Short mmCIF file of C-alpha atoms in Angstrom, two decimals:
data_model
loop_
_atom_site.label_atom_id
_atom_site.label_comp_id
_atom_site.label_asym_id
_atom_site.label_seq_id
_atom_site.Cartn_x
_atom_site.Cartn_y
_atom_site.Cartn_z
CA GLU A 1 134.85 92.46 32.17
CA ASN A 2 131.38 91.81 34.04
CA LYS A 3 133.30 89.15 36.98
CA VAL A 4 131.84 91.17 39.69
CA ALA A 5 127.91 90.74 38.47
CA ASN A 6 128.72 87.52 38.48
CA GLN A 7 129.91 86.95 41.46
CA LEU A 8 127.00 88.30 43.75
CA SER A 9 125.22 85.93 44.85
CA GLY A 10 121.75 85.56 46.98
CA GLY A 11 122.75 85.60 50.75
CA MET A 12 124.99 88.76 50.05
CA VAL A 13 121.86 90.53 47.92
CA VAL A 14 119.53 89.10 50.56
CA ALA A 15 122.21 90.77 53.07
CA ALA A 16 122.02 94.34 51.65
CA LEU A 17 118.81 94.22 51.71
CA ARG A 18 117.31 93.94 54.86
CA SER A 19 120.06 95.84 55.94
CA GLY A 20 118.59 98.18 54.22
CA VAL A 21 115.33 98.01 54.42
CA ARG A 22 115.84 97.68 58.57
CA CYS A 23 117.87 101.60 58.58
CA ALA A 24 114.78 102.34 56.12
CA LEU A 25 112.44 101.51 59.19
CA LEU A 26 115.50 103.21 62.27
CA THR A 27 115.06 106.60 60.41
CA ARG A 28 111.75 107.16 62.12
CA PRO A 29 111.41 107.48 66.15
CA ALA A 30 110.31 103.96 67.50
CA ARG A 31 107.30 103.99 68.99
CA LEU A 32 105.46 100.44 71.40
CA VAL A 33 102.22 99.45 71.01
CA GLU A 34 101.13 97.94 74.42
CA GLY A 35 98.17 96.40 75.90
CA HIS A 36 95.21 98.12 78.02
CA LEU A 37 93.36 95.72 80.39
CA ARG A 38 89.99 97.11 82.36
CA LEU A 39 89.34 95.96 85.30
CA THR A 40 86.25 96.06 87.20
CA LEU A 41 86.28 95.65 90.86
CA HIS A 42 84.27 96.55 94.19
CA SER A 43 85.72 98.81 97.10
CA SER A 44 84.79 100.74 100.78
CA LEU A 45 85.04 104.37 101.05
CA ALA A 46 88.05 103.61 103.51
CA GLY A 47 90.13 101.32 100.61
CA LEU A 48 89.47 104.00 97.91
CA GLY A 49 92.79 105.80 98.95
CA SER A 50 94.99 102.71 98.37
CA LEU A 51 93.19 101.64 95.29
CA HIS A 52 93.63 105.31 93.36
CA ALA A 53 97.42 104.80 94.63
CA VAL A 54 98.20 101.41 93.41
CA LEU A 55 96.31 102.60 90.01
CA SER A 56 98.02 106.24 89.64
CA LYS A 57 101.95 104.36 90.31
CA ARG A 58 101.10 101.42 87.65
CA ARG A 59 99.78 104.38 84.93
CA GLY A 60 95.65 103.57 85.77
CA LYS A 61 93.38 105.52 84.74
CA VAL A 62 89.56 105.36 86.38
CA VAL A 63 87.01 105.17 84.06
CA ASN A 64 83.95 105.44 85.92
CA ASP A 65 83.61 104.80 89.91
CA ALA A 66 79.58 104.86 91.45
CA MET A 67 77.71 103.26 93.86
CA VAL A 68 76.47 100.26 94.14
CA ASP A 69 73.18 100.01 95.55
CA GLY A 70 72.00 99.12 98.87
CA THR A 71 75.58 98.59 99.96
CA ASP A 72 78.57 100.07 100.88
CA LEU A 73 80.53 99.62 98.01
CA ILE A 74 82.12 101.19 95.39
CA GLN A 75 82.18 100.14 91.98
CA VAL A 76 85.47 100.96 90.12
CA THR A 77 86.03 100.48 86.12
CA ALA A 78 89.61 101.46 85.69
CA THR A 79 91.68 100.39 82.36
CA ILE A 80 95.92 99.82 83.15
CA PRO A 81 98.36 98.28 81.14
CA GLN A 82 98.89 94.86 80.34
CA ALA A 83 102.30 94.62 81.54
CA GLU A 84 102.07 96.93 84.98
CA SER A 85 98.77 93.97 86.00
CA PHE A 86 101.75 91.78 86.44
CA GLY A 87 100.68 91.81 90.84
CA LEU A 88 97.75 94.08 91.36
CA ALA A 89 96.22 91.63 93.01
CA PRO A 90 98.36 91.03 95.93
CA GLU A 91 99.29 94.38 95.52
CA LEU A 92 95.64 95.87 96.38
CA MET A 93 95.04 93.73 99.15
CA LYS A 94 98.49 94.23 100.89
CA LYS A 95 97.62 98.55 100.70
CA SER A 96 93.67 98.51 101.27
CA SER A 97 94.84 95.34 103.72
CA GLY A 98 91.25 93.81 102.26
CA GLU A 99 89.32 96.74 101.59
CA VAL A 100 89.38 96.23 98.18
CA THR A 101 87.99 93.05 95.98
CA ALA A 102 90.09 91.06 93.33
CA PRO A 103 90.05 92.55 90.15
CA GLU A 104 88.59 91.31 86.84
CA LEU A 105 90.78 91.76 83.99
CA VAL A 106 89.60 92.10 80.17
CA PHE A 107 91.22 93.12 77.65
CA SER A 108 90.33 96.45 76.55
CA HIS A 109 91.84 98.15 73.77
CA TRP A 110 95.86 98.60 72.03
CA GLU A 111 97.22 101.73 72.75
CA VAL A 112 100.37 103.97 71.41
CA LEU A 113 102.74 104.54 74.08
CA ASP A 114 103.90 107.59 73.21
CA GLU A 115 108.05 107.35 73.96
CA ASP A 116 110.60 106.80 72.43
CA PRO A 117 113.04 104.17 74.03
CA PHE A 118 115.84 104.70 72.24
CA TRP A 119 115.90 108.71 72.59
CA ILE A 120 119.09 111.16 73.58
CA PRO A 121 119.13 114.32 74.33
CA THR A 122 121.04 116.68 72.33
CA THR A 123 120.06 120.05 72.69
CA GLU A 124 121.42 122.09 75.45
CA GLU A 125 118.03 122.84 76.73
CA GLU A 126 117.20 118.84 76.71
CA ARG A 127 120.23 118.56 78.50
CA GLU A 128 119.17 121.26 81.85
CA ASP A 129 115.29 119.28 81.68
CA TYR A 130 116.51 116.00 81.60
CA GLY A 131 119.89 115.66 82.16
CA GLN A 132 123.59 114.04 80.60
CA ASN A 133 122.98 110.68 79.04
CA LEU A 134 123.59 107.82 82.04
CA GLN A 135 126.69 105.62 80.65
CA THR A 136 123.42 102.21 80.67
CA GLY A 137 125.87 101.08 77.86
CA ASP A 138 123.45 102.40 74.53
CA LEU A 139 123.59 105.94 75.48
CA SER A 140 120.06 106.32 76.29
CA THR A 141 119.21 108.48 79.23
CA GLY A 142 116.89 105.90 80.99
CA LEU A 143 115.12 107.85 83.14
CA ASP A 144 111.63 107.23 83.46
CA ASN A 145 111.44 105.49 79.74
CA ASN A 146 108.48 103.27 79.63
CA ALA A 147 109.19 102.30 76.00
CA LEU A 148 112.73 101.65 76.71
CA LYS A 149 111.62 99.91 80.30
CA TYR A 150 110.02 96.88 78.49
CA ILE A 151 112.61 96.41 75.83
CA ARG A 152 114.62 95.42 78.60
CA MET A 153 112.44 93.16 80.19
CA VAL A 154 111.71 91.62 77.11
CA ARG A 155 115.08 90.82 76.24
CA SER A 156 116.15 90.19 79.73
CA ARG A 157 113.16 87.61 80.08
CA LYS A 158 114.12 86.11 76.39
CA GLY A 159 117.82 85.61 77.67
CA LEU A 160 118.94 88.73 75.16
CA LEU A 161 121.27 90.87 75.67
CA VAL A 162 120.43 94.09 77.67
CA ASP A 163 122.10 96.83 77.66
CA SER A 164 122.12 98.40 80.87
CA SER A 165 123.51 94.91 82.93
CA LYS A 166 126.15 93.10 82.34
CA ILE A 167 126.15 89.46 82.69
CA VAL A 168 128.58 86.96 84.14
CA VAL A 169 129.19 84.16 82.19
CA ALA A 170 130.58 81.15 83.70
CA ALA A 171 131.18 82.85 87.04
CA GLU A 172 132.87 79.83 88.74
CA LYS A 173 135.57 79.89 85.88
CA GLN A 174 136.90 83.57 86.90
CA ARG A 175 139.35 84.14 89.71
CA THR A 176 141.34 86.87 90.78
CA LEU A 177 144.57 88.31 89.27
CA SER A 178 146.41 88.57 92.47
CA ARG A 179 147.83 85.20 93.77
CA LYS A 180 148.31 84.99 97.88
CA LYS A 181 152.29 83.68 98.27
#
């Protein structure tokens, strides 16, 4: 009468165990860990405002700025998330009109990004502060959520399905439903 135990296969056990572990991990809020780079560059007084504007837009933090002896340049040391560092040098050159040197980027540290990528406003107060759920396909707000933005960037770069965008598959095979007579 114990035929049920004989019908269980190893694959069924592994699948059940995998889904159990996945559900256990998803009970806690998810957090991403991002790498930060330390950048060192030189700027004149004229380019300092545009430098701070670019760094604050990319979530950078100035650690130290000091005058270089014998020159009118300021040496700026800052940290910036690695994902925000792509295209930094051309943007600095463009915004400062060449008043800022190209940054030297060196890995600095890891930091937990304290945003839940799958957070949804549930209470009335949260809905007033953050708005209703946007219809992005995944029921998350997506409002200024850098963790969700990074997840979507990685998924699209790897060719995986991204919830917030519609992907056209085989566009050359599509046709209109109405026919001209």
